[in-house]
Amino acid sequence: MAAIEVRPLDQGFGAEILGLDLSKSLSQEAFDIWNGAFEEHTVVILRDQDFTEAQHVAFSEKFGPLEVFTDPKDQARGFPTILRVSNVDRDTNEIKPVDDLGHKSFTLGTSDWHTDSSYKRVMSKASLLYGIEIPTRGGDTAFSNTAMAFAALPEKRREELKQIVVIHDFEATRRRFGLPPRSEEIRRKVPPVPQPLVSKLPDGREALLMGLHASHVENMPRKEGDALLSDLTAFATQPQFCYRHKWRKGDLVMWDNRCTLHRAMPYELEGERRLLHRTTIAGEGPLI
Ligand SMILES: [Fe+2]
């Protein structure tokens, strides 16, 4: 096996891992280096990869159990744990109309700062996104490191924020975009959930947890709570806390949902194809 090298990016977080070919079986030693880089650098990038859906699932599972995506048309065919992040219809292979409701919800929901699955009782630990078809322009993914941002706040402010609970709710996200509610059955499965505004990572670091699915702050007048979340998001997404990934076909990007926000940057939705496959590692338990 060629030597594996972890090369930190210049942005203050994030690293590229070189010398790891994910189309080959992953040794324990290689996995340990990858996992260590993920825990240390928050966003890790592996370029020029060419692996199958089954391999994507297999190496993702080494990090923990995967989230299941219930709607078959969102899944890579035959793989309920692979989410298609795309403007291309799975069945027709054509670009979806922009006014398609499901597509609209997805596009709007990913283009603003968010954390994957923050609206679930057990939110996700990490996501692994693989670039298959990449637009010639736009469609970058921007990341904000909310642990770095939190650490940059004054101590008194940090202590205050640690007392705050935020309700995350996917239905609230839909309402904000003027989309109709989903069925009663789906809503019952994913009810509003409380999350701490400041979550704690296993290594002791603390990070802001907020983003698009944060509906409102518990026990705070709505206006005040909304202003708090919007001010903190503006603070955490300043350039010094951000990395913007420009996709190439064959890139695998893995990020830590426990301490990041991310968003997809705009691209020509009706003129360019974009297809990425995502697996998501489930968290270990509720944060509250
Ligand atoms: Fe996302």
mmCIF file with all atom_site columns, C-alpha atoms in Angstrom, residues 36-205:
data_model
loop_
_atom_site.group_PDB
_atom_site.id
_atom_site.type_symbol
_atom_site.label_atom_id
_atom_site.label_alt_id
_atom_site.label_comp_id
_atom_site.label_asym_id
_atom_site.label_entity_id
_atom_site.label_seq_id
_atom_site.pdbx_PDB_ins_code
_atom_site.Cartn_x
_atom_site.Cartn_y
_atom_site.Cartn_z
_atom_site.occupancy
_atom_site.B_iso_or_equiv
_atom_site.pdbx_formal_charge
_atom_site.auth_seq_id
_atom_site.auth_comp_id
_atom_site.auth_asym_id
_atom_site.auth_atom_id
_atom_site.pdbx_PDB_model_num
ATOM 1   C CA . GLY A 1 36  ? -8.188  10.250 12.800  1.00 0.00 ? 36  GLY A CA 1
ATOM 2   C CA . ALA A 1 37  ? -8.048  12.878 10.031  1.00 0.00 ? 37  ALA A CA 1
ATOM 3   C CA . PHE A 1 38  ? -11.847 13.234 10.154  1.00 0.00 ? 38  PHE A CA 1
ATOM 4   C CA . GLU A 1 39  ? -11.868 13.741 13.936  1.00 0.00 ? 39  GLU A CA 1
ATOM 5   C CA . GLU A 1 40  ? -9.009  16.240 13.764  1.00 0.00 ? 40  GLU A CA 1
ATOM 6   C CA . HIS A 1 41  ? -9.786  18.223 10.608  1.00 0.00 ? 41  HIS A CA 1
ATOM 7   C CA . THR A 1 42  ? -13.650 18.130 10.477  1.00 0.00 ? 42  THR A CA 1
ATOM 8   C CA . VAL A 1 43  ? -13.814 18.061 6.647   1.00 0.00 ? 43  VAL A CA 1
ATOM 9   C CA . VAL A 1 44  ? -11.744 15.509 4.727   1.00 0.00 ? 44  VAL A CA 1
ATOM 10  C CA . ILE A 1 45  ? -11.383 15.264 0.962   1.00 0.00 ? 45  ILE A CA 1
ATOM 11  C CA . LEU A 1 46  ? -10.338 12.275 -1.118  1.00 0.00 ? 46  LEU A CA 1
ATOM 12  C CA . ARG A 1 47  ? -9.843  13.080 -4.821  1.00 0.00 ? 47  ARG A CA 1
ATOM 13  C CA . ASP A 1 48  ? -9.956  10.939 -7.969  1.00 0.00 ? 48  ASP A CA 1
ATOM 14  C CA . GLN A 1 49  ? -12.017 8.116  -6.490  1.00 0.00 ? 49  GLN A CA 1
ATOM 15  C CA . ASP A 1 50  ? -13.955 5.570  -8.539  1.00 0.00 ? 50  ASP A CA 1
ATOM 16  C CA . PHE A 1 51  ? -15.965 3.164  -6.404  1.00 0.00 ? 51  PHE A CA 1
ATOM 17  C CA . THR A 1 52  ? -19.306 1.359  -6.589  1.00 0.00 ? 52  THR A CA 1
ATOM 18  C CA . GLU A 1 53  ? -22.433 2.025  -4.525  1.00 0.00 ? 53  GLU A CA 1
ATOM 19  C CA . ALA A 1 54  ? -21.771 -1.181 -2.564  1.00 0.00 ? 54  ALA A CA 1
ATOM 20  C CA . GLN A 1 55  ? -18.257 0.035  -1.726  1.00 0.00 ? 55  GLN A CA 1
ATOM 21  C CA . HIS A 1 56  ? -19.618 3.457  -0.739  1.00 0.00 ? 56  HIS A CA 1
ATOM 22  C CA . VAL A 1 57  ? -21.926 1.742  1.752   1.00 0.00 ? 57  VAL A CA 1
ATOM 23  C CA . ALA A 1 58  ? -19.239 -0.649 2.979   1.00 0.00 ? 58  ALA A CA 1
ATOM 24  C CA . PHE A 1 59  ? -16.591 1.927  3.877   1.00 0.00 ? 59  PHE A CA 1
ATOM 25  C CA . SER A 1 60  ? -19.203 4.351  5.286   1.00 0.00 ? 60  SER A CA 1
ATOM 26  C CA . GLU A 1 61  ? -20.474 1.627  7.641   1.00 0.00 ? 61  GLU A CA 1
ATOM 27  C CA . LYS A 1 62  ? -17.053 1.386  9.239   1.00 0.00 ? 62  LYS A CA 1
ATOM 28  C CA . PHE A 1 63  ? -17.755 4.794  10.799  1.00 0.00 ? 63  PHE A CA 1
ATOM 29  C CA . GLY A 1 64  ? -21.076 3.663  12.309  1.00 0.00 ? 64  GLY A CA 1
ATOM 30  C CA . PRO A 1 65  ? -24.644 2.711  11.381  1.00 0.00 ? 65  PRO A CA 1
ATOM 31  C CA . LEU A 1 66  ? -26.073 4.552  8.361   1.00 0.00 ? 66  LEU A CA 1
ATOM 32  C CA . GLU A 1 67  ? -29.264 6.565  8.104   1.00 0.00 ? 67  GLU A CA 1
ATOM 33  C CA . VAL A 1 68  ? -31.918 5.086  5.800   1.00 0.00 ? 68  VAL A CA 1
ATOM 34  C CA . PHE A 1 69  ? -33.613 7.285  3.186   1.00 0.00 ? 69  PHE A CA 1
ATOM 35  C CA . THR A 1 70  ? -37.215 6.180  3.050   1.00 0.00 ? 70  THR A CA 1
ATOM 36  C CA . ASP A 1 71  ? -38.363 7.541  -0.301  1.00 0.00 ? 71  ASP A CA 1
ATOM 37  C CA . PRO A 1 72  ? -37.204 5.186  -3.105  1.00 0.00 ? 72  PRO A CA 1
ATOM 38  C CA . LYS A 1 73  ? -36.925 7.986  -5.653  1.00 0.00 ? 73  LYS A CA 1
ATOM 39  C CA . ASP A 1 74  ? -34.344 9.700  -3.414  1.00 0.00 ? 74  ASP A CA 1
ATOM 40  C CA . GLN A 1 75  ? -32.250 6.535  -3.163  1.00 0.00 ? 75  GLN A CA 1
ATOM 41  C CA . ALA A 1 76  ? -29.585 5.208  -5.481  1.00 0.00 ? 76  ALA A CA 1
ATOM 42  C CA . ARG A 1 77  ? -31.356 2.214  -7.023  1.00 0.00 ? 77  ARG A CA 1
ATOM 43  C CA . GLY A 1 78  ? -31.206 -0.723 -4.627  1.00 0.00 ? 78  GLY A CA 1
ATOM 44  C CA . PHE A 1 79  ? -29.371 1.238  -1.906  1.00 0.00 ? 79  PHE A CA 1
ATOM 45  C CA . PRO A 1 80  ? -31.694 2.701  0.761   1.00 0.00 ? 80  PRO A CA 1
ATOM 46  C CA . THR A 1 81  ? -28.705 4.166  2.617   1.00 0.00 ? 81  THR A CA 1
ATOM 47  C CA . ILE A 1 82  ? -27.487 6.195  -0.392  1.00 0.00 ? 82  ILE A CA 1
ATOM 48  C CA . LEU A 1 83  ? -29.230 9.512  -0.979  1.00 0.00 ? 83  LEU A CA 1
ATOM 49  C CA . ARG A 1 84  ? -29.167 10.956 -4.486  1.00 0.00 ? 84  ARG A CA 1
ATOM 50  C CA . VAL A 1 85  ? -28.286 14.652 -4.231  1.00 0.00 ? 85  VAL A CA 1
ATOM 51  C CA . SER A 1 86  ? -29.257 15.675 -7.720  1.00 0.00 ? 86  SER A CA 1
ATOM 52  C CA . ASN A 1 87  ? -31.345 17.673 -10.156 1.00 0.00 ? 87  ASN A CA 1
ATOM 53  C CA . VAL A 1 88  ? -31.560 14.579 -12.382 1.00 0.00 ? 88  VAL A CA 1
ATOM 54  C CA . ASP A 1 89  ? -34.607 12.305 -12.171 1.00 0.00 ? 89  ASP A CA 1
ATOM 55  C CA . ARG A 1 90  ? -33.586 8.768  -11.255 1.00 0.00 ? 90  ARG A CA 1
ATOM 56  C CA . ASP A 1 91  ? -36.075 7.045  -13.529 1.00 0.00 ? 91  ASP A CA 1
ATOM 57  C CA . THR A 1 92  ? -36.036 9.241  -16.641 1.00 0.00 ? 92  THR A CA 1
ATOM 58  C CA . ASN A 1 93  ? -32.399 10.372 -16.325 1.00 0.00 ? 93  ASN A CA 1
ATOM 59  C CA . GLU A 1 94  ? -33.644 13.839 -17.385 1.00 0.00 ? 94  GLU A CA 1
ATOM 60  C CA . ILE A 1 95  ? -33.142 17.122 -15.532 1.00 0.00 ? 95  ILE A CA 1
ATOM 61  C CA . LYS A 1 96  ? -36.123 17.647 -13.207 1.00 0.00 ? 96  LYS A CA 1
ATOM 62  C CA . PRO A 1 97  ? -38.459 20.606 -13.758 1.00 0.00 ? 97  PRO A CA 1
ATOM 63  C CA . VAL A 1 98  ? -37.587 23.347 -11.241 1.00 0.00 ? 98  VAL A CA 1
ATOM 64  C CA . ASP A 1 99  ? -41.207 23.646 -10.098 1.00 0.00 ? 99  ASP A CA 1
ATOM 65  C CA . ASP A 1 100 ? -41.394 19.955 -9.098  1.00 0.00 ? 100 ASP A CA 1
ATOM 66  C CA . LEU A 1 101 ? -42.371 20.213 -5.418  1.00 0.00 ? 101 LEU A CA 1
ATOM 67  C CA . GLY A 1 102 ? -40.067 17.506 -4.074  1.00 0.00 ? 102 GLY A CA 1
ATOM 68  C CA . HIS A 1 103 ? -37.164 18.921 -6.046  1.00 0.00 ? 103 HIS A CA 1
ATOM 69  C CA . LYS A 1 104 ? -37.969 22.459 -4.947  1.00 0.00 ? 104 LYS A CA 1
ATOM 70  C CA . SER A 1 105 ? -38.016 21.428 -1.307  1.00 0.00 ? 105 SER A CA 1
ATOM 71  C CA . PHE A 1 106 ? -34.655 19.716 -1.692  1.00 0.00 ? 106 PHE A CA 1
ATOM 72  C CA . THR A 1 107 ? -33.012 22.556 -3.588  1.00 0.00 ? 107 THR A CA 1
ATOM 73  C CA . LEU A 1 108 ? -34.237 25.220 -1.198  1.00 0.00 ? 108 LEU A CA 1
ATOM 74  C CA . GLY A 1 109 ? -33.413 23.066 1.806   1.00 0.00 ? 109 GLY A CA 1
ATOM 75  C CA . THR A 1 110 ? -29.804 22.477 0.802   1.00 0.00 ? 110 THR A CA 1
ATOM 76  C CA . SER A 1 111 ? -28.956 25.933 -0.535  1.00 0.00 ? 111 SER A CA 1
ATOM 77  C CA . ASP A 1 112 ? -29.131 27.627 2.859   1.00 0.00 ? 112 ASP A CA 1
ATOM 78  C CA . TRP A 1 113 ? -26.823 26.925 5.829   1.00 0.00 ? 113 TRP A CA 1
ATOM 79  C CA . HIS A 1 114 ? -27.921 23.719 7.536   1.00 0.00 ? 114 HIS A CA 1
ATOM 80  C CA . THR A 1 115 ? -26.771 20.591 9.330   1.00 0.00 ? 115 THR A CA 1
ATOM 81  C CA . ASP A 1 116 ? -27.918 17.266 7.877   1.00 0.00 ? 116 ASP A CA 1
ATOM 82  C CA . SER A 1 117 ? -30.660 15.636 9.996   1.00 0.00 ? 117 SER A CA 1
ATOM 83  C CA . SER A 1 118 ? -30.569 18.245 12.772  1.00 0.00 ? 118 SER A CA 1
ATOM 84  C CA . TYR A 1 119 ? -34.377 17.828 12.854  1.00 0.00 ? 119 TYR A CA 1
ATOM 85  C CA . LYS A 1 120 ? -34.040 14.187 13.921  1.00 0.00 ? 120 LYS A CA 1
ATOM 86  C CA . ARG A 1 121 ? -34.060 13.147 17.570  1.00 0.00 ? 121 ARG A CA 1
ATOM 87  C CA . VAL A 1 122 ? -30.718 11.489 16.947  1.00 0.00 ? 122 VAL A CA 1
ATOM 88  C CA . MET A 1 123 ? -28.971 13.817 14.569  1.00 0.00 ? 123 MET A CA 1
ATOM 89  C CA . SER A 1 124 ? -26.275 12.624 12.230  1.00 0.00 ? 124 SER A CA 1
ATOM 90  C CA . LYS A 1 125 ? -22.600 12.336 13.021  1.00 0.00 ? 125 LYS A CA 1
ATOM 91  C CA . ALA A 1 126 ? -21.145 12.685 9.531   1.00 0.00 ? 126 ALA A CA 1
ATOM 92  C CA . SER A 1 127 ? -21.983 12.741 5.829   1.00 0.00 ? 127 SER A CA 1
ATOM 93  C CA . LEU A 1 128 ? -19.934 11.314 2.952   1.00 0.00 ? 128 LEU A CA 1
ATOM 94  C CA . LEU A 1 129 ? -20.728 12.935 -0.380  1.00 0.00 ? 129 LEU A CA 1
ATOM 95  C CA . TYR A 1 130 ? -19.377 11.577 -3.669  1.00 0.00 ? 130 TYR A CA 1
ATOM 96  C CA . GLY A 1 131 ? -19.287 13.625 -6.872  1.00 0.00 ? 131 GLY A CA 1
ATOM 97  C CA . ILE A 1 132 ? -20.525 11.718 -9.933  1.00 0.00 ? 132 ILE A CA 1
ATOM 98  C CA . GLU A 1 133 ? -21.778 14.446 -12.304 1.00 0.00 ? 133 GLU A CA 1
ATOM 99  C CA . ILE A 1 134 ? -20.515 17.953 -11.620 1.00 0.00 ? 134 ILE A CA 1
ATOM 100 C CA . PRO A 1 135 ? -21.733 21.184 -13.266 1.00 0.00 ? 135 PRO A CA 1
ATOM 101 C CA . THR A 1 136 ? -19.124 23.117 -15.227 1.00 0.00 ? 136 THR A CA 1
ATOM 102 C CA . ARG A 1 137 ? -19.940 26.205 -13.138 1.00 0.00 ? 137 ARG A CA 1
ATOM 103 C CA . GLY A 1 138 ? -21.277 26.640 -9.604  1.00 0.00 ? 138 GLY A CA 1
ATOM 104 C CA . GLY A 1 139 ? -22.633 23.952 -7.283  1.00 0.00 ? 139 GLY A CA 1
ATOM 105 C CA . ASP A 1 140 ? -19.736 24.230 -4.797  1.00 0.00 ? 140 ASP A CA 1
ATOM 106 C CA . THR A 1 141 ? -20.383 23.173 -1.199  1.00 0.00 ? 141 THR A CA 1
ATOM 107 C CA . ALA A 1 142 ? -19.527 25.726 1.485   1.00 0.00 ? 142 ALA A CA 1
ATOM 108 C CA . PHE A 1 143 ? -18.733 24.619 5.043   1.00 0.00 ? 143 PHE A CA 1
ATOM 109 C CA . SER A 1 144 ? -18.643 26.626 8.255   1.00 0.00 ? 144 SER A CA 1
ATOM 110 C CA . ASN A 1 145 ? -16.766 25.242 11.252  1.00 0.00 ? 145 ASN A CA 1
ATOM 111 C CA . THR A 1 146 ? -19.075 26.042 14.169  1.00 0.00 ? 146 THR A CA 1
ATOM 112 C CA . ALA A 1 147 ? -16.607 24.755 16.778  1.00 0.00 ? 147 ALA A CA 1
ATOM 113 C CA . MET A 1 148 ? -14.030 27.320 15.608  1.00 0.00 ? 148 MET A CA 1
ATOM 114 C CA . ALA A 1 149 ? -16.723 29.995 15.584  1.00 0.00 ? 149 ALA A CA 1
ATOM 115 C CA . PHE A 1 150 ? -17.925 29.090 19.082  1.00 0.00 ? 150 PHE A CA 1
ATOM 116 C CA . ALA A 1 151 ? -14.364 29.136 20.451  1.00 0.00 ? 151 ALA A CA 1
ATOM 117 C CA . ALA A 1 152 ? -13.944 32.657 19.040  1.00 0.00 ? 152 ALA A CA 1
ATOM 118 C CA . LEU A 1 153 ? -16.818 34.051 21.155  1.00 0.00 ? 153 LEU A CA 1
ATOM 119 C CA . PRO A 1 154 ? -16.125 35.745 24.507  1.00 0.00 ? 154 PRO A CA 1
ATOM 120 C CA . GLU A 1 155 ? -16.268 33.365 27.463  1.00 0.00 ? 155 GLU A CA 1
ATOM 121 C CA . LYS A 1 156 ? -19.282 35.027 29.089  1.00 0.00 ? 156 LYS A CA 1
ATOM 122 C CA . ARG A 1 157 ? -21.237 34.747 25.855  1.00 0.00 ? 157 ARG A CA 1
ATOM 123 C CA . ARG A 1 158 ? -20.271 31.092 25.484  1.00 0.00 ? 158 ARG A CA 1
ATOM 124 C CA . GLU A 1 159 ? -21.571 30.323 28.964  1.00 0.00 ? 159 GLU A CA 1
ATOM 125 C CA . GLU A 1 160 ? -24.904 32.047 28.237  1.00 0.00 ? 160 GLU A CA 1
ATOM 126 C CA . LEU A 1 161 ? -25.364 30.193 24.963  1.00 0.00 ? 161 LEU A CA 1
ATOM 127 C CA . LYS A 1 162 ? -24.781 26.814 26.631  1.00 0.00 ? 162 LYS A CA 1
ATOM 128 C CA . GLN A 1 163 ? -28.044 27.250 28.561  1.00 0.00 ? 163 GLN A CA 1
ATOM 129 C CA . ILE A 1 164 ? -30.160 27.581 25.408  1.00 0.00 ? 164 ILE A CA 1
ATOM 130 C CA . VAL A 1 165 ? -32.316 24.898 23.769  1.00 0.00 ? 165 VAL A CA 1
ATOM 131 C CA . VAL A 1 166 ? -33.453 25.201 20.155  1.00 0.00 ? 166 VAL A CA 1
ATOM 132 C CA . ILE A 1 167 ? -36.384 23.378 18.559  1.00 0.00 ? 167 ILE A CA 1
ATOM 133 C CA . HIS A 1 168 ? -35.548 21.878 15.159  1.00 0.00 ? 168 HIS A CA 1
ATOM 134 C CA . ASP A 1 169 ? -38.447 21.028 12.865  1.00 0.00 ? 169 ASP A CA 1
ATOM 135 C CA . PHE A 1 170 ? -38.431 20.040 9.207   1.00 0.00 ? 170 PHE A CA 1
ATOM 136 C CA . GLU A 1 171 ? -42.055 21.113 8.794   1.00 0.00 ? 171 GLU A CA 1
ATOM 137 C CA . ALA A 1 172 ? -41.106 24.632 9.898   1.00 0.00 ? 172 ALA A CA 1
ATOM 138 C CA . THR A 1 173 ? -38.451 24.650 7.184   1.00 0.00 ? 173 THR A CA 1
ATOM 139 C CA . ARG A 1 174 ? -41.094 23.707 4.601   1.00 0.00 ? 174 ARG A CA 1
ATOM 140 C CA . ARG A 1 175 ? -43.501 26.369 5.862   1.00 0.00 ? 175 ARG A CA 1
ATOM 141 C CA . ARG A 1 176 ? -40.800 29.006 5.565   1.00 0.00 ? 176 ARG A CA 1
ATOM 142 C CA . PHE A 1 177 ? -40.440 28.112 1.892   1.00 0.00 ? 177 PHE A CA 1
ATOM 143 C CA . GLY A 1 178 ? -44.207 28.147 1.329   1.00 0.00 ? 178 GLY A CA 1
ATOM 144 C CA . LEU A 1 179 ? -44.312 24.386 0.715   1.00 0.00 ? 179 LEU A CA 1
ATOM 145 C CA . PRO A 1 180 ? -47.359 22.316 1.711   1.00 0.00 ? 180 PRO A CA 1
ATOM 146 C CA . PRO A 1 181 ? -47.146 20.107 4.822   1.00 0.00 ? 181 PRO A CA 1
ATOM 147 C CA . ARG A 1 182 ? -46.240 16.456 4.368   1.00 0.00 ? 182 ARG A CA 1
ATOM 148 C CA . SER A 1 183 ? -48.614 13.652 5.305   1.00 0.00 ? 183 SER A CA 1
ATOM 149 C CA . GLU A 1 184 ? -49.716 13.204 8.922   1.00 0.00 ? 184 GLU A CA 1
ATOM 150 C CA . GLU A 1 185 ? -47.913 9.859  8.998   1.00 0.00 ? 185 GLU A CA 1
ATOM 151 C CA . ILE A 1 186 ? -44.547 11.349 7.982   1.00 0.00 ? 186 ILE A CA 1
ATOM 152 C CA . ARG A 1 187 ? -44.983 14.294 10.353  1.00 0.00 ? 187 ARG A CA 1
ATOM 153 C CA . ARG A 1 188 ? -45.648 11.916 13.245  1.00 0.00 ? 188 ARG A CA 1
ATOM 154 C CA . LYS A 1 189 ? -42.418 10.059 12.476  1.00 0.00 ? 189 LYS A CA 1
ATOM 155 C CA . VAL A 1 190 ? -40.338 13.251 12.453  1.00 0.00 ? 190 VAL A CA 1
ATOM 156 C CA . PRO A 1 191 ? -41.845 15.538 15.125  1.00 0.00 ? 191 PRO A CA 1
ATOM 157 C CA . PRO A 1 192 ? -40.153 18.776 16.283  1.00 0.00 ? 192 PRO A CA 1
ATOM 158 C CA . VAL A 1 193 ? -37.141 17.970 18.485  1.00 0.00 ? 193 VAL A CA 1
ATOM 159 C CA . PRO A 1 194 ? -35.112 19.890 21.077  1.00 0.00 ? 194 PRO A CA 1
ATOM 160 C CA . GLN A 1 195 ? -31.375 20.270 20.473  1.00 0.00 ? 195 GLN A CA 1
ATOM 161 C CA . PRO A 1 196 ? -28.812 22.128 22.573  1.00 0.00 ? 196 PRO A CA 1
ATOM 162 C CA . LEU A 1 197 ? -27.611 25.346 20.936  1.00 0.00 ? 197 LEU A CA 1
ATOM 163 C CA . VAL A 1 198 ? -24.136 24.256 21.965  1.00 0.00 ? 198 VAL A CA 1
ATOM 164 C CA . SER A 1 199 ? -23.273 20.618 21.474  1.00 0.00 ? 199 SER A CA 1
ATOM 165 C CA . LYS A 1 200 ? -20.289 18.850 22.939  1.00 0.00 ? 200 LYS A CA 1
ATOM 166 C CA . LEU A 1 201 ? -17.967 16.664 20.880  1.00 0.00 ? 201 LEU A CA 1
ATOM 167 C CA . PRO A 1 202 ? -16.324 13.546 22.342  1.00 0.00 ? 202 PRO A CA 1
ATOM 168 C CA . ASP A 1 203 ? -12.946 15.306 22.482  1.00 0.00 ? 203 ASP A CA 1
ATOM 169 C CA . GLY A 1 204 ? -14.399 18.092 24.641  1.00 0.00 ? 204 GLY A CA 1
ATOM 170 C CA . ARG A 1 205 ? -14.727 20.745 21.918  1.00 0.00 ? 205 ARG A CA 1
#
